[in-house]
Coordinates of C-alpha atoms and ligand atoms in Angstrom, one line a residue:
X1 CA 12.8 65.6 169.8
X2 CA 10.0 66.6 167.4
X3 CA 10.4 65.9 163.7
X4 CA 6.7 66.2 162.8
X5 CA 5.7 68.8 160.2
X6 CA 2.3 70.0 159.0
X7 CA 1.5 70.5 155.3
X8 CA -1.9 72.1 154.7
X9 CA -3.4 70.4 157.9
X10 CA -1.8 67.0 157.2
X11 CA 0.7 65.9 159.8
X12 CA 3.8 64.1 158.5
X13 CA 5.9 62.1 161.1
X14 CA 9.0 63.6 159.6
X15 CA 9.6 66.0 156.7
X16 CA 10.7 63.4 154.1
X17 CA 8.8 62.3 151.1
X18 CA 9.6 61.0 147.6
X19 CA 9.8 63.0 144.4
X20 CA 7.1 62.0 142.0
X21 CA 8.2 59.7 139.2
X22 CA 11.3 58.4 141.0
X23 CA 9.8 55.9 143.4
X24 CA 6.8 54.5 141.5
X25 CA 4.1 54.0 144.2
X26 CA 6.8 52.5 146.4
X27 CA 6.3 48.9 145.4
X28 CA 9.9 48.1 144.3
X29 CA 11.4 50.4 146.9
X30 CA 9.5 48.8 149.8
X31 CA 12.1 46.0 149.5
X32 CA 14.7 48.5 150.6
X33 CA 12.9 50.9 152.8
X34 CA 10.0 50.4 155.2
X35 CA 7.6 53.0 153.8
X36 CA 6.2 53.6 157.3
X37 CA 9.5 55.4 158.1
X38 CA 8.7 58.2 155.6
X39 CA 6.6 61.3 156.3
X40 CA 4.8 60.7 153.0
X41 CA 5.0 58.8 149.7
X42 CA 4.4 60.9 146.6
X43 CA 3.4 58.8 143.6
X44 CA 4.3 58.9 140.0
X45 CA 2.0 61.3 138.0
X46 CA -1.4 59.8 137.1
X47 CA -3.7 61.0 134.3
X48 CA -7.4 60.3 133.6
X49 CA -6.6 57.8 130.9
X50 CA -3.4 55.7 130.3
X51 CA -0.5 57.6 128.7
X52 CA 2.0 55.6 126.7
X53 CA 4.9 58.0 127.3
X54 CA 7.6 59.1 124.8
X55 CA 9.6 57.0 122.3
X56 CA 13.0 55.7 123.6
X57 CA 15.7 56.5 124.4
X58 CA 14.2 58.6 127.1
X59 CA 16.8 58.9 129.8
X60 CA 20.5 59.9 129.6
X61 CA 23.2 60.5 132.2
X62 CA 24.6 64.0 132.6
X63 CA 27.3 65.5 134.9
X64 CA 25.8 65.2 138.4
X65 CA 22.5 63.9 137.3
X66 CA 20.4 62.9 134.3
X67 CA 17.9 64.1 131.8
X68 CA 14.6 62.3 131.2
X69 CA 11.7 62.5 128.8
X70 CA 9.6 59.7 130.0
X71 CA 6.6 61.7 128.9
X72 CA 4.6 60.9 132.0
X73 CA 3.9 57.3 131.1
X74 CA 1.2 56.0 133.5
X75 CA -1.6 53.4 133.5
X76 CA -4.4 55.9 134.1
X77 CA -6.5 56.6 137.2
X78 CA -8.6 53.3 137.1
X79 CA -5.6 51.0 137.5
X80 CA -4.0 53.4 139.9
X81 CA -7.0 53.5 142.3
X82 CA -7.4 49.7 142.3
X83 CA -3.7 48.7 142.5
X84 CA -1.5 51.5 144.0
X85 CA -3.7 53.0 146.7
X86 CA -4.5 49.7 148.4
X87 CA -0.7 48.9 148.3
X88 CA 0.2 52.2 150.0
X89 CA -2.6 51.9 152.6
X90 CA -0.7 49.0 154.1
X91 CA 1.8 51.5 155.5
X92 CA 1.7 54.1 158.2
X93 CA 2.6 57.0 155.9
X94 CA 0.7 59.9 154.2
X95 CA -0.2 59.5 150.6
X96 CA 0.4 62.3 148.1
X97 CA -0.9 61.6 144.6
X98 CA 0.7 63.5 141.8
X99 CA -1.7 64.5 139.0
X100 CA -1.0 65.3 135.4
X101 CA -3.2 66.4 132.5
X102 CA -3.2 67.9 129.0
X103 CA -6.3 70.0 129.6
X104 CA -8.0 71.5 132.7
X105 CA -10.8 68.9 132.3
X106 CA -8.2 66.1 132.5
X107 CA -6.9 67.4 135.8
X108 CA -10.5 67.8 137.1
X109 CA -11.4 64.2 136.1
X110 CA -8.5 62.8 138.1
X111 CA -9.0 65.0 141.1
X112 CA -12.8 64.1 141.2
X113 CA -12.0 60.4 140.9
X114 CA -9.7 60.7 143.9
X115 CA -12.3 62.6 146.0
X116 CA -13.5 59.5 147.9
X117 CA -10.1 57.8 148.0
X118 CA -8.0 57.5 151.2
X119 CA -5.4 60.0 149.8
X120 CA -4.1 62.8 152.0
X121 CA -2.9 65.4 149.5
X122 CA -2.9 66.0 145.8
X123 CA 0.2 67.3 144.0
X124 CA -0.7 69.0 140.7
X125 CA 2.1 68.8 138.1
X126 CA 1.7 71.9 136.0
X127 CA 4.8 71.2 133.9
X128 CA 2.5 69.4 131.4
X129 CA 1.9 71.0 128.0
X130 CA -1.5 72.7 127.8
X131 CA -2.8 71.4 124.5
X132 CA -5.5 74.1 124.2
X133 CA -2.8 76.8 124.5
X134 CA -0.4 75.5 121.8
X135 CA 1.5 73.2 124.1
X136 CA 3.1 75.8 126.5
X137 CA 3.2 74.3 129.9
X138 CA 0.5 75.5 132.4
X139 CA 3.3 76.3 134.8
X140 CA 5.0 78.8 132.5
X141 CA 2.2 81.4 132.3
X142 CA 1.0 83.0 135.6
X143 CA -2.6 83.4 134.3
X144 CA -2.7 79.7 133.5
X145 CA -1.2 78.8 136.9
X146 CA -3.9 80.8 138.7
X147 CA -6.7 79.5 136.5
X148 CA -5.7 75.8 136.8
X149 CA -5.2 76.2 140.6
X150 CA -8.6 77.7 141.0
X151 CA -10.3 75.0 138.9
X152 CA -8.6 72.1 140.6
X153 CA -9.2 73.6 144.1
X154 CA -12.9 73.9 143.3
X155 CA -13.2 70.2 142.5
X156 CA -10.7 68.7 145.0
X157 CA -11.7 67.1 148.3
X158 CA -8.1 66.9 149.5
X159 CA -5.7 69.9 150.0
X160 CA -3.8 70.8 146.8
X161 CA 0.0 71.2 146.4
X162 CA 0.8 73.1 143.2
X163 CA 4.1 71.8 141.8
X164 CA 6.0 74.6 140.2
X165 CA 8.2 74.5 137.0
X166 CA 11.6 76.1 137.3
X167 CA 11.6 76.9 133.6
X168 CA 10.5 80.4 134.1
X169 CA 12.1 83.9 134.5
X170 CA 10.8 84.6 138.0
X171 CA 9.5 81.7 140.1
X172 CA 7.9 84.0 142.6
X173 CA 5.4 85.2 140.0
X174 CA 4.2 81.6 139.6
X175 CA 4.2 81.0 143.3
X176 CA 2.0 84.1 143.9
X177 CA -0.3 83.1 141.0
X178 CA -0.8 79.7 142.7
X179 CA -1.4 81.3 146.0
X180 CA -4.0 83.7 144.4
X181 CA -5.7 80.7 142.9
X182 CA -6.2 79.1 146.3
X183 CA -3.3 76.6 146.5
X184 CA -2.8 75.0 149.9
X185 CA 0.9 74.3 149.5
X186 CA 3.6 74.5 146.9
X187 CA 6.3 72.0 145.8
X188 CA 9.4 72.9 143.8
X189 CA 11.4 72.3 141.7
X190 CA 10.3 70.1 138.8
X191 CA 13.0 69.3 136.3
X192 CA 15.0 72.0 134.3
X193 CA 14.7 71.6 130.5
X194 CA 18.0 70.3 129.1
X195 CA 19.5 68.7 126.0
X196 CA 22.3 66.2 125.4
X197 CA 23.9 65.4 122.0
X198 CA 25.5 62.0 121.2
X199 CA 28.5 63.1 119.2
X200 CA 29.2 59.5 117.8
X201 CA 25.7 59.1 116.5
X202 CA 25.4 62.8 115.7
X203 CA 22.0 62.9 117.1
X204 CA 20.1 63.8 120.2
X205 CA 20.7 61.5 123.2
X206 CA 16.9 61.5 123.8
X207 CA 14.3 60.7 121.1
X208 CA 12.3 63.7 122.4
X209 CA 15.4 66.0 121.8
X210 CA 15.0 67.8 125.1
X211 CA 14.5 66.3 128.6
X212 CA 14.1 67.3 132.2
X213 CA 17.4 67.7 134.1
X214 CA 17.5 66.4 137.7
X215 CA 20.0 65.3 140.3
X216 CA 22.6 67.0 142.4
X217 CA 23.7 69.4 139.6
X218 CA 20.4 71.2 139.9
X219 CA 20.4 71.6 143.7
X220 CA 21.8 75.2 144.0
X221 CA 19.1 76.4 141.5
X222 CA 16.4 74.6 143.6
X223 CA 17.6 75.9 146.9
X224 CA 17.7 79.4 145.5
X225 CA 14.1 79.1 144.2
X226 CA 12.8 77.6 147.4
X227 CA 14.3 80.5 149.3
X228 CA 12.8 83.1 147.0
X229 CA 9.4 81.5 147.1
X230 CA 9.5 81.2 150.9
X231 CA 10.0 84.9 151.0
X232 CA 7.3 85.6 148.5
X233 CA 4.3 83.6 149.8
X234 CA 2.8 82.3 153.0
X235 CA 2.2 78.7 151.8
X236 CA 4.1 75.7 153.1
X237 CA 6.7 74.4 150.6
X238 CA 7.9 70.9 149.8
X239 CA 11.5 71.4 148.5
X240 CA 13.3 69.2 146.1
X241 CA 15.9 69.1 143.4
X242 CA 19.1 67.1 143.8
X243 CA 18.7 65.9 147.4
X244 CA 21.1 63.0 147.9
X245 CA 21.8 63.3 151.6
X246 CA 20.4 64.7 154.9
X247 CA 22.8 67.6 154.5
X248 CA 21.2 68.5 151.2
X249 CA 17.7 68.2 152.7
X250 CA 18.7 70.5 155.6
X251 CA 19.7 73.2 153.1
X252 CA 16.2 73.2 151.7
X253 CA 14.6 73.3 155.2
X254 CA 16.9 76.2 156.3
X255 CA 16.0 78.0 153.1
X256 CA 12.2 77.7 154.0
X257 CA 10.9 74.3 153.0
X258 CA 8.6 72.6 155.5
X259 CA 9.2 69.2 153.9
X260 CA 11.6 67.8 151.3
X261 CA 11.4 65.2 148.6
X262 CA 14.1 62.7 147.5
X263 CA 14.1 62.0 143.7
X264 CA 16.9 61.0 141.4
X265 CA 18.9 59.9 144.4
X266 CA 16.6 56.8 144.6
X267 CA 18.0 55.5 141.3
X268 CA 21.6 55.7 142.7
X269 CA 20.9 54.6 146.2
X270 CA 17.6 52.9 147.0
X271 CA 18.1 53.6 150.7
X272 CA 18.4 57.4 150.2
X273 CA 15.0 58.3 151.7
X274 CA 15.7 56.4 154.9
X275 CA 19.2 57.8 155.2
X276 CA 17.8 61.3 154.8
X277 CA 15.3 60.7 157.7
X278 CA 18.1 59.3 159.9
X279 CA 20.5 62.0 159.0
X280 CA 18.1 64.9 159.8
X281 CA 17.6 63.3 163.3
X282 CA 21.3 62.9 163.8
X283 CA 21.8 66.6 162.9
X284 CA 19.1 67.7 165.3
X285 CA 20.7 65.6 168.1
X286 CA 24.2 67.0 167.3
X287 CA 23.0 70.7 167.5
X288 CA 20.5 70.2 170.3
X289 CA 17.5 71.1 168.1
X290 CA 14.3 70.1 170.0
X291 CA 11.8 70.8 167.2
X292 CA 12.4 70.7 163.4
X293 CA 10.3 73.8 163.2
X294 CA 13.2 75.8 164.6
X295 CA 15.1 75.0 161.4
X296 CA 12.4 75.8 158.8
X297 CA 13.3 79.0 157.1
X298 CA 15.9 79.8 159.8
X299 CA 18.4 81.2 157.2
X300 CA 17.1 84.6 156.0
Ligands
FMN401 C1 12.5 59.7 135.8 C2 11.8 60.9 136.4 C3 10.4 60.9 136.3 C4 9.6 62.0 136.9 N1 8.3 62.0 136.8 C5 7.6 63.0 137.4 C6 6.1 63.0 137.4 O1 5.5 62.1 137.0 N2 5.5 64.1 138.0 C7 6.2 65.2 138.5 O2 5.6 66.1 139.0 N3 7.6 65.2 138.5 C8 8.3 64.2 138.0 N4 9.6 64.2 138.0 C9 10.3 65.3 138.7 C10 10.8 65.0 140.1 O3 9.6 64.7 140.9 C11 11.6 66.1 140.8 O4 10.7 67.3 140.8 C12 12.8 66.5 140.0 O5 13.4 65.3 139.5 C13 13.9 67.2 140.9 O6 14.2 66.4 142.0 P1 15.5 65.4 142.0 O7 16.7 66.2 141.5 O8 15.7 65.0 143.4 O9 15.2 64.2 141.1 C14 10.4 63.1 137.5 C15 11.8 63.1 137.6 C16 12.5 62.0 137.0 C17 14.0 62.0 137.1

């Protein structure tokens, strides 16, 4: 039975990775899951300098998930390179570093810094506000998506995965813009903008007012978008959004994802990634699937 998949020339032993920001760099989760069992570990977003994140409260529970406005708090690339990469290198898994920035130059800084690091793939989070364009996220404007993809690609040593925002009218327009800019792969979906109001305090549940919605409640939206993007572009896709179980992951693979990422589920069940790997294998045995590639995009 073959569970290996290929994302932009990088071979994963199985299609399962972690969704950025929900697994740190694996340090805490390594007490629950042997990281060598995973196809890849995707790290929390890292910027060129430390970001303090948003004021609290910055997470709240919602039906079937949560909203968060962490604000991409991170220690910056210097700490990350010295602390997190050596930790991850102890394991037999691929390393995907998620990159965030407020300007094109910020992204380029991080990507250049990672050029000589033992990192397999770069995932570019374009849901960040573009400060030079009045704060609209890079990922909400096709021209900005194409431009940031092209710039990052020009400076990156590793293949780049552009992580798409679902907060758009037509996700295929953004996918095509990333493809035109030279992306090697796509990942989707990032969180959906939401809001929760605390009726007792008569205020917003999050200090930031809005937050990104994630968890099983968003899964049907994510599966639909992965399907649409798989039909629209030739690039390999890492699918995510509400994956709790192997059955959820298989929906994404059948819709056209080559790999899948487990996110919010980690907060609820720290063994979720391992259970998804095992469950995909059990499904393949049950239905006599020799190669996982038979399943990728099998539902049209
Ligand atoms: C607490 C939290 C932090 C996140 N941080 C990041 C991040 O740093 N970079 C990024 O690209 N996505 C980030 N995400 C989005 C997830 O990687 C993922 O795209 C989204 O949550 C949907 O998957 P899920 O429903 O399985 O969590 C974050 C999500 C959560 C819940």
